[in-house]
Short mmCIF file of C-alpha atoms in Angstrom, two decimals:
data_model
loop_
_atom_site.label_atom_id
_atom_site.label_comp_id
_atom_site.label_asym_id
_atom_site.label_seq_id
_atom_site.Cartn_x
_atom_site.Cartn_y
_atom_site.Cartn_z
CA UNK H 9 13.48 25.82 1.41
CA UNK H 10 12.50 27.24 4.79
CA UNK H 11 11.66 30.58 3.20
CA UNK H 12 9.32 29.15 0.59
CA UNK H 13 6.39 28.55 2.96
CA UNK H 14 5.57 32.15 4.01
CA UNK H 15 5.82 33.62 0.53
CA UNK H 16 3.79 30.89 -1.15
CA UNK H 17 1.02 30.64 1.43
CA UNK H 18 0.61 34.35 2.12
CA UNK H 19 0.18 35.01 -1.58
CA UNK H 20 -2.08 32.02 -2.18
CA UNK H 21 -4.37 33.02 0.61
CA UNK H 22 -4.72 36.47 -0.81
CA UNK H 23 -5.00 35.51 -4.44
CA UNK H 24 -8.69 34.59 -4.39
CA UNK H 25 -10.80 32.00 -6.17
CA UNK H 26 -13.21 34.11 -8.18
CA UNK H 27 -14.45 37.54 -9.02
CA UNK H 28 -18.14 38.44 -9.04
CA UNK H 29 -19.60 41.80 -9.90
CA UNK H 30 -20.93 43.80 -6.97
CA UNK H 31 -24.67 43.46 -6.58
CA UNK H 32 -24.69 39.88 -7.90
CA UNK H 33 -24.05 38.04 -4.64
CA UNK H 34 -26.95 35.66 -5.30
CA UNK H 35 -25.03 34.37 -8.31
CA UNK H 36 -21.91 33.44 -6.35
CA UNK H 37 -21.12 29.71 -6.38
CA UNK H 38 -22.33 27.93 -3.25
CA UNK H 39 -19.32 25.64 -3.35
CA UNK H 40 -15.88 25.80 -4.95
CA UNK H 41 -13.22 23.07 -4.77
CA UNK H 42 -9.83 23.89 -6.26
CA UNK H 43 -6.50 22.08 -6.37
CA UNK H 44 -3.15 23.60 -7.31
CA UNK H 45 0.23 21.98 -7.91
CA UNK H 46 3.26 23.63 -6.34
CA UNK H 47 6.48 23.67 -8.36
CA UNK H 48 9.82 25.11 -7.38
CA UNK H 49 12.53 25.92 -9.94
CA UNK H 50 14.64 22.81 -10.76
CA UNK H 51 12.97 20.66 -8.06
CA UNK H 52 9.78 20.20 -10.08
CA UNK H 53 6.56 19.24 -8.28
CA UNK H 54 7.02 19.65 -4.53
CA UNK H 55 3.46 19.74 -3.21
CA UNK H 56 -0.09 20.96 -3.53
CA UNK H 57 -2.55 23.55 -2.27
CA UNK H 58 -6.26 22.72 -1.91
CA UNK H 59 -9.03 25.23 -1.29
CA UNK H 60 -12.75 24.93 -0.56
CA UNK H 61 -15.37 27.64 -0.10
CA UNK H 62 -18.99 27.30 0.96
CA UNK H 63 -21.59 30.07 1.00
CA UNK H 64 -24.94 29.81 2.79
CA UNK H 65 -26.90 33.03 2.52
CA UNK H 66 -24.38 35.69 3.44
CA UNK H 67 -22.21 33.39 5.57
CA UNK H 68 -19.05 31.82 4.20
CA UNK H 69 -16.76 29.02 5.38
CA UNK H 70 -13.32 28.66 3.85
CA UNK H 71 -10.84 25.81 4.21
CA UNK H 72 -7.35 25.37 2.78
CA UNK H 73 -4.75 22.65 3.05
CA UNK H 74 -1.14 22.83 1.86
CA UNK H 75 1.65 20.27 1.60
CA UNK H 76 5.28 20.78 0.60
CA UNK H 77 7.67 17.84 0.62
CA UNK H 78 11.34 17.91 -0.40
CA UNK H 79 14.53 16.20 0.72
CA UNK H 80 15.41 19.08 3.04
CA UNK H 81 12.05 20.61 3.93
CA UNK H 82 8.65 19.19 4.90
CA UNK H 83 5.56 21.29 5.58
CA UNK H 84 1.89 20.61 6.34
CA UNK H 85 -0.56 23.46 6.90
CA UNK H 86 -4.31 23.90 7.41
CA UNK H 87 -6.35 27.10 7.49
CA UNK H 88 -10.03 27.79 8.15
CA UNK H 89 -11.98 31.03 8.13
CA UNK H 90 -15.59 31.97 8.79
CA UNK H 91 -17.36 35.23 8.19
CA UNK H 92 -20.02 37.04 6.20
CA UNK H 93 -20.30 38.96 2.97
CA UNK H 94 -21.14 42.54 3.89
CA UNK H 95 -24.52 44.08 3.14
CA UNK H 96 -22.96 46.25 0.46
CA UNK H 97 -21.79 43.11 -1.35
CA UNK H 98 -18.32 44.49 -2.01
CA UNK H 99 -16.17 42.89 0.67
CA UNK H 100 -16.01 40.24 3.40
CA UNK H 101 -16.22 40.54 7.17
CA UNK H 102 -14.21 37.78 8.89
CA UNK H 103 -15.30 36.40 12.25
CA UNK H 104 -12.80 33.65 13.06
CA UNK H 105 -9.55 32.38 11.52
CA UNK H 106 -7.42 29.38 12.49
CA UNK H 107 -4.03 28.34 11.14
CA UNK H 108 -2.18 25.15 12.12
CA UNK H 109 1.09 23.94 10.65
CA UNK H 110 4.05 21.69 11.23
CA UNK H 111 7.35 21.82 9.45
CA UNK H 112 10.70 20.12 9.58
CA UNK H 113 13.93 21.33 8.06
CA UNK H 114 16.94 19.10 7.50
CA UNK H 115 18.94 18.63 10.74
CA UNK H 116 16.51 20.78 12.73
CA UNK H 117 13.71 19.97 15.16
CA UNK H 118 10.13 19.67 13.96
CA UNK H 119 8.13 22.85 14.54
CA UNK H 120 4.40 22.67 15.32
CA UNK H 121 2.31 25.79 15.81
CA UNK H 122 -1.33 26.88 15.95
CA UNK H 123 -2.89 30.34 15.73
CA UNK H 124 -6.39 31.74 16.09
CA UNK H 125 -7.64 35.24 15.27
CA UNK H 126 -11.05 36.19 16.66
CA UNK H 127 -12.71 39.31 15.24
CA UNK H 128 -15.01 41.70 17.08
CA UNK H 129 -17.03 43.57 14.50
CA UNK H 130 -14.66 45.13 11.95
CA UNK H 131 -11.61 44.82 14.21
CA UNK H 132 -9.25 42.13 15.42
CA UNK H 133 -10.46 41.15 18.89
CA UNK H 134 -7.98 38.55 20.12
CA UNK H 135 -5.01 36.57 18.86
CA UNK H 136 -4.37 33.21 20.55
CA UNK H 137 -1.72 32.35 21.53
CA UNK H 138 -0.33 35.86 21.77
CA UNK H 139 3.32 35.94 20.75
CA UNK H 140 4.98 39.17 21.91
CA UNK H 141 6.59 40.89 18.94
CA UNK H 142 10.31 41.40 18.67
CA UNK H 143 11.41 44.81 20.01
CA UNK H 144 12.96 45.34 16.57
CA UNK H 145 9.62 44.89 14.78
CA UNK H 146 7.58 47.83 13.50
CA UNK H 147 4.75 48.21 16.08
CA UNK H 148 1.23 47.17 15.06
CA UNK H 149 -1.26 49.84 16.12
CA UNK H 150 -4.95 49.25 16.97
CA UNK H 151 -5.95 51.46 14.04
CA UNK H 152 -4.11 49.12 11.67
CA UNK H 153 -6.20 46.19 12.92
CA UNK H 154 -9.56 47.69 11.91
CA UNK H 155 -11.19 46.69 8.60
CA UNK H 156 -8.55 44.04 7.92
CA UNK H 157 -8.86 40.54 6.50
CA UNK H 158 -7.29 37.30 7.59
CA UNK H 159 -5.42 35.56 4.73
CA UNK H 160 -8.31 33.28 3.74
CA UNK H 161 -10.94 36.01 3.97
CA UNK H 162 -8.79 37.82 1.44
CA UNK H 163 -9.97 35.08 -0.90
CA UNK H 164 -13.61 36.03 -0.35
CA UNK H 165 -12.90 39.76 -0.62
CA UNK H 166 -11.18 39.37 -3.98
CA UNK H 167 -14.05 37.17 -5.15
CA UNK H 168 -16.24 40.28 -4.96
CA UNK H 169 -14.07 42.30 -7.37
CA UNK H 170 -15.43 43.74 -10.58
CA UNK H 171 -15.50 40.90 -13.10
CA UNK H 172 -14.16 43.17 -15.82
CA UNK H 173 -11.14 44.39 -13.81
CA UNK H 174 -10.15 41.76 -11.21
CA UNK H 175 -6.57 43.10 -11.14
CA UNK H 176 -7.58 46.44 -9.65
CA UNK H 177 -7.63 45.78 -5.88
CA UNK H 178 -5.77 46.36 -2.62
CA UNK H 179 -6.40 43.93 0.23
CA UNK H 180 -5.46 44.80 3.87
CA UNK H 181 -4.23 41.53 5.45
CA UNK H 182 -3.34 40.60 9.04
CA UNK H 183 -1.94 37.12 9.69
CA UNK H 184 -1.70 37.31 13.49
CA UNK H 185 1.76 38.84 13.45
CA UNK H 186 2.26 41.03 10.40
CA UNK H 187 -0.01 43.63 8.86
CA UNK H 188 0.51 44.10 5.12
CA UNK H 189 -1.33 45.09 1.95
CA UNK H 190 -1.59 42.91 -1.15
CA UNK H 191 -1.80 45.27 -4.12
CA UNK H 192 -3.06 43.96 -7.49
CA UNK H 193 -2.54 46.01 -10.67
CA UNK H 194 -3.27 45.13 -14.31
CA UNK H 195 -0.20 43.97 -16.26
CA UNK H 196 -1.59 42.76 -19.60
CA UNK H 197 -4.16 40.54 -21.25
CA UNK H 198 -3.31 37.07 -22.54
CA UNK H 199 -6.30 36.18 -24.68
CA UNK H 200 -9.26 36.10 -22.30
CA UNK H 201 -6.99 35.91 -19.25
CA UNK H 202 -6.18 38.87 -17.00
CA UNK H 203 -2.54 38.99 -15.90
CA UNK H 204 -2.02 40.89 -12.65
CA UNK H 205 1.12 42.26 -11.06
CA UNK H 206 1.08 41.70 -7.30
CA UNK H 207 3.00 43.55 -4.60
CA UNK H 208 3.20 42.65 -0.91
CA UNK H 209 3.55 45.92 0.98
CA UNK H 210 4.62 45.57 4.65
CA UNK H 211 2.81 47.92 7.04
CA UNK H 212 3.77 46.73 10.53
CA UNK H 213 4.74 43.69 12.60
CA UNK H 214 7.82 43.05 10.47
CA UNK H 215 11.46 43.79 11.14
CA UNK H 216 12.87 46.52 8.90
CA UNK H 217 14.69 44.90 5.97
CA UNK H 218 13.53 41.49 7.19
CA UNK H 219 10.52 39.31 7.90
CA UNK H 220 8.72 36.74 5.80
CA UNK H 221 7.75 39.24 3.08
CA UNK H 222 11.41 39.96 2.36
CA UNK H 223 11.86 36.52 0.78
CA UNK H 224 9.97 37.74 -2.30
CA UNK H 225 12.58 38.73 -4.86
CA UNK H 226 11.07 40.08 -8.07
CA UNK H 227 7.68 40.52 -9.68
CA UNK H 228 4.78 38.30 -8.61
CA UNK H 229 2.33 37.51 -11.41
CA UNK H 230 -1.19 36.14 -11.15
CA UNK H 231 -3.13 34.88 -14.18
CA UNK H 232 -6.90 35.19 -13.70
CA UNK H 233 -9.03 33.08 -16.06
CA UNK H 234 -12.71 34.00 -16.62
CA UNK H 235 -15.44 31.36 -16.23
CA UNK H 236 -18.42 33.10 -17.92
CA UNK H 237 -20.96 30.39 -17.05
CA UNK H 238 -20.26 30.91 -13.36
CA UNK H 239 -19.75 34.68 -13.58
CA UNK H 240 -16.39 34.28 -11.83
CA UNK H 241 -12.69 34.51 -12.59
CA UNK H 242 -10.32 31.92 -11.14
CA UNK H 243 -6.56 32.27 -10.56
CA UNK H 244 -5.07 29.92 -13.14
CA UNK H 245 -1.40 30.30 -12.24
CA UNK H 246 0.71 32.19 -9.73
CA UNK H 247 4.45 32.85 -10.00
CA UNK H 248 6.33 33.95 -6.87
CA UNK H 249 10.07 34.65 -7.27
CA UNK H 250 11.94 34.23 -3.96
CA UNK H 251 15.54 34.64 -2.85
CA UNK H 252 16.06 30.88 -3.20
CA UNK H 253 14.18 30.21 -6.44
CA UNK H 254 10.80 30.63 -8.13
CA UNK H 255 7.63 29.02 -6.80
CA UNK H 256 4.83 28.38 -9.29
CA UNK H 257 1.30 27.36 -8.36
CA UNK H 258 -0.68 25.95 -11.27
CA UNK H 259 -4.37 25.11 -11.31
CA UNK H 260 -5.04 21.39 -11.73
CA UNK H 261 -8.82 21.28 -11.30
CA UNK H 262 -11.67 23.48 -10.15
CA UNK H 263 -15.18 22.20 -9.40
CA UNK H 264 -17.91 24.82 -9.04
CA UNK H 265 -21.49 24.37 -7.81
CA UNK H 266 -23.97 27.17 -8.50
CA UNK H 267 -27.08 28.02 -6.42
CA UNK H 268 -29.31 26.09 -8.87
CA UNK H 269 -26.96 23.07 -8.40
CA UNK H 270 -25.52 23.46 -11.89
CA UNK H 271 -21.98 22.10 -11.81
CA UNK H 272 -19.01 23.42 -13.75
CA UNK H 273 -15.72 21.51 -13.90
CA UNK H 274 -12.45 23.00 -15.10
CA UNK H 275 -9.42 20.86 -15.77
CA UNK H 276 -5.87 21.67 -16.76
#
């Protein structure tokens, strides 16, 4: 179960919680609360993922909390990100990202870590604490750290996709160690839902033929469900096949507050 955490959280953070047409930023929800159940192959329900976004003017604050609990693996993680929607209204500009987690694997010591990424303009300014990369890792160049998104800001960037084609995006992500792209392509329609194929493409910071992205084993699928009253599309379910089984994240509830304080509640 040790390998489940990176695959599930990296994808969740990049999957997004809505898609608004460019030029309609004033119609973005001012608050979104979403809860997902995490299931893993024959183990059934093993945890949850909770996400909250707040928008004030052009500034956004994102928070996420994840919990995975099994007989052999225990994980608790928290992420926060702050930034602004760009003047063009088509992407997000992160300013600060923090990730804290603790995990314990059967017969191994508990691991507790914290990470902060501070941005300077469009580039990564500082990573704290700095963990020197393995000499076997593909080097991360300064050019690769310009116009990138932290994992949670990937949520805001995808929320600015074209409402009619939310599966047509590529997000450049940097998590403090690895630089990779999350590539979304249309797979099919299922009624009103958009089903996206998702690929995690390693760029740098990973070991060749290794690293956290290598645990993905098969085709990742994301189901995006339109919410016409809110002019957004939410991820309804996410399936991530890994080398040790398939993780599924299923929407349980989503509460949306619009600028005029109209509230929209979605339930499973």
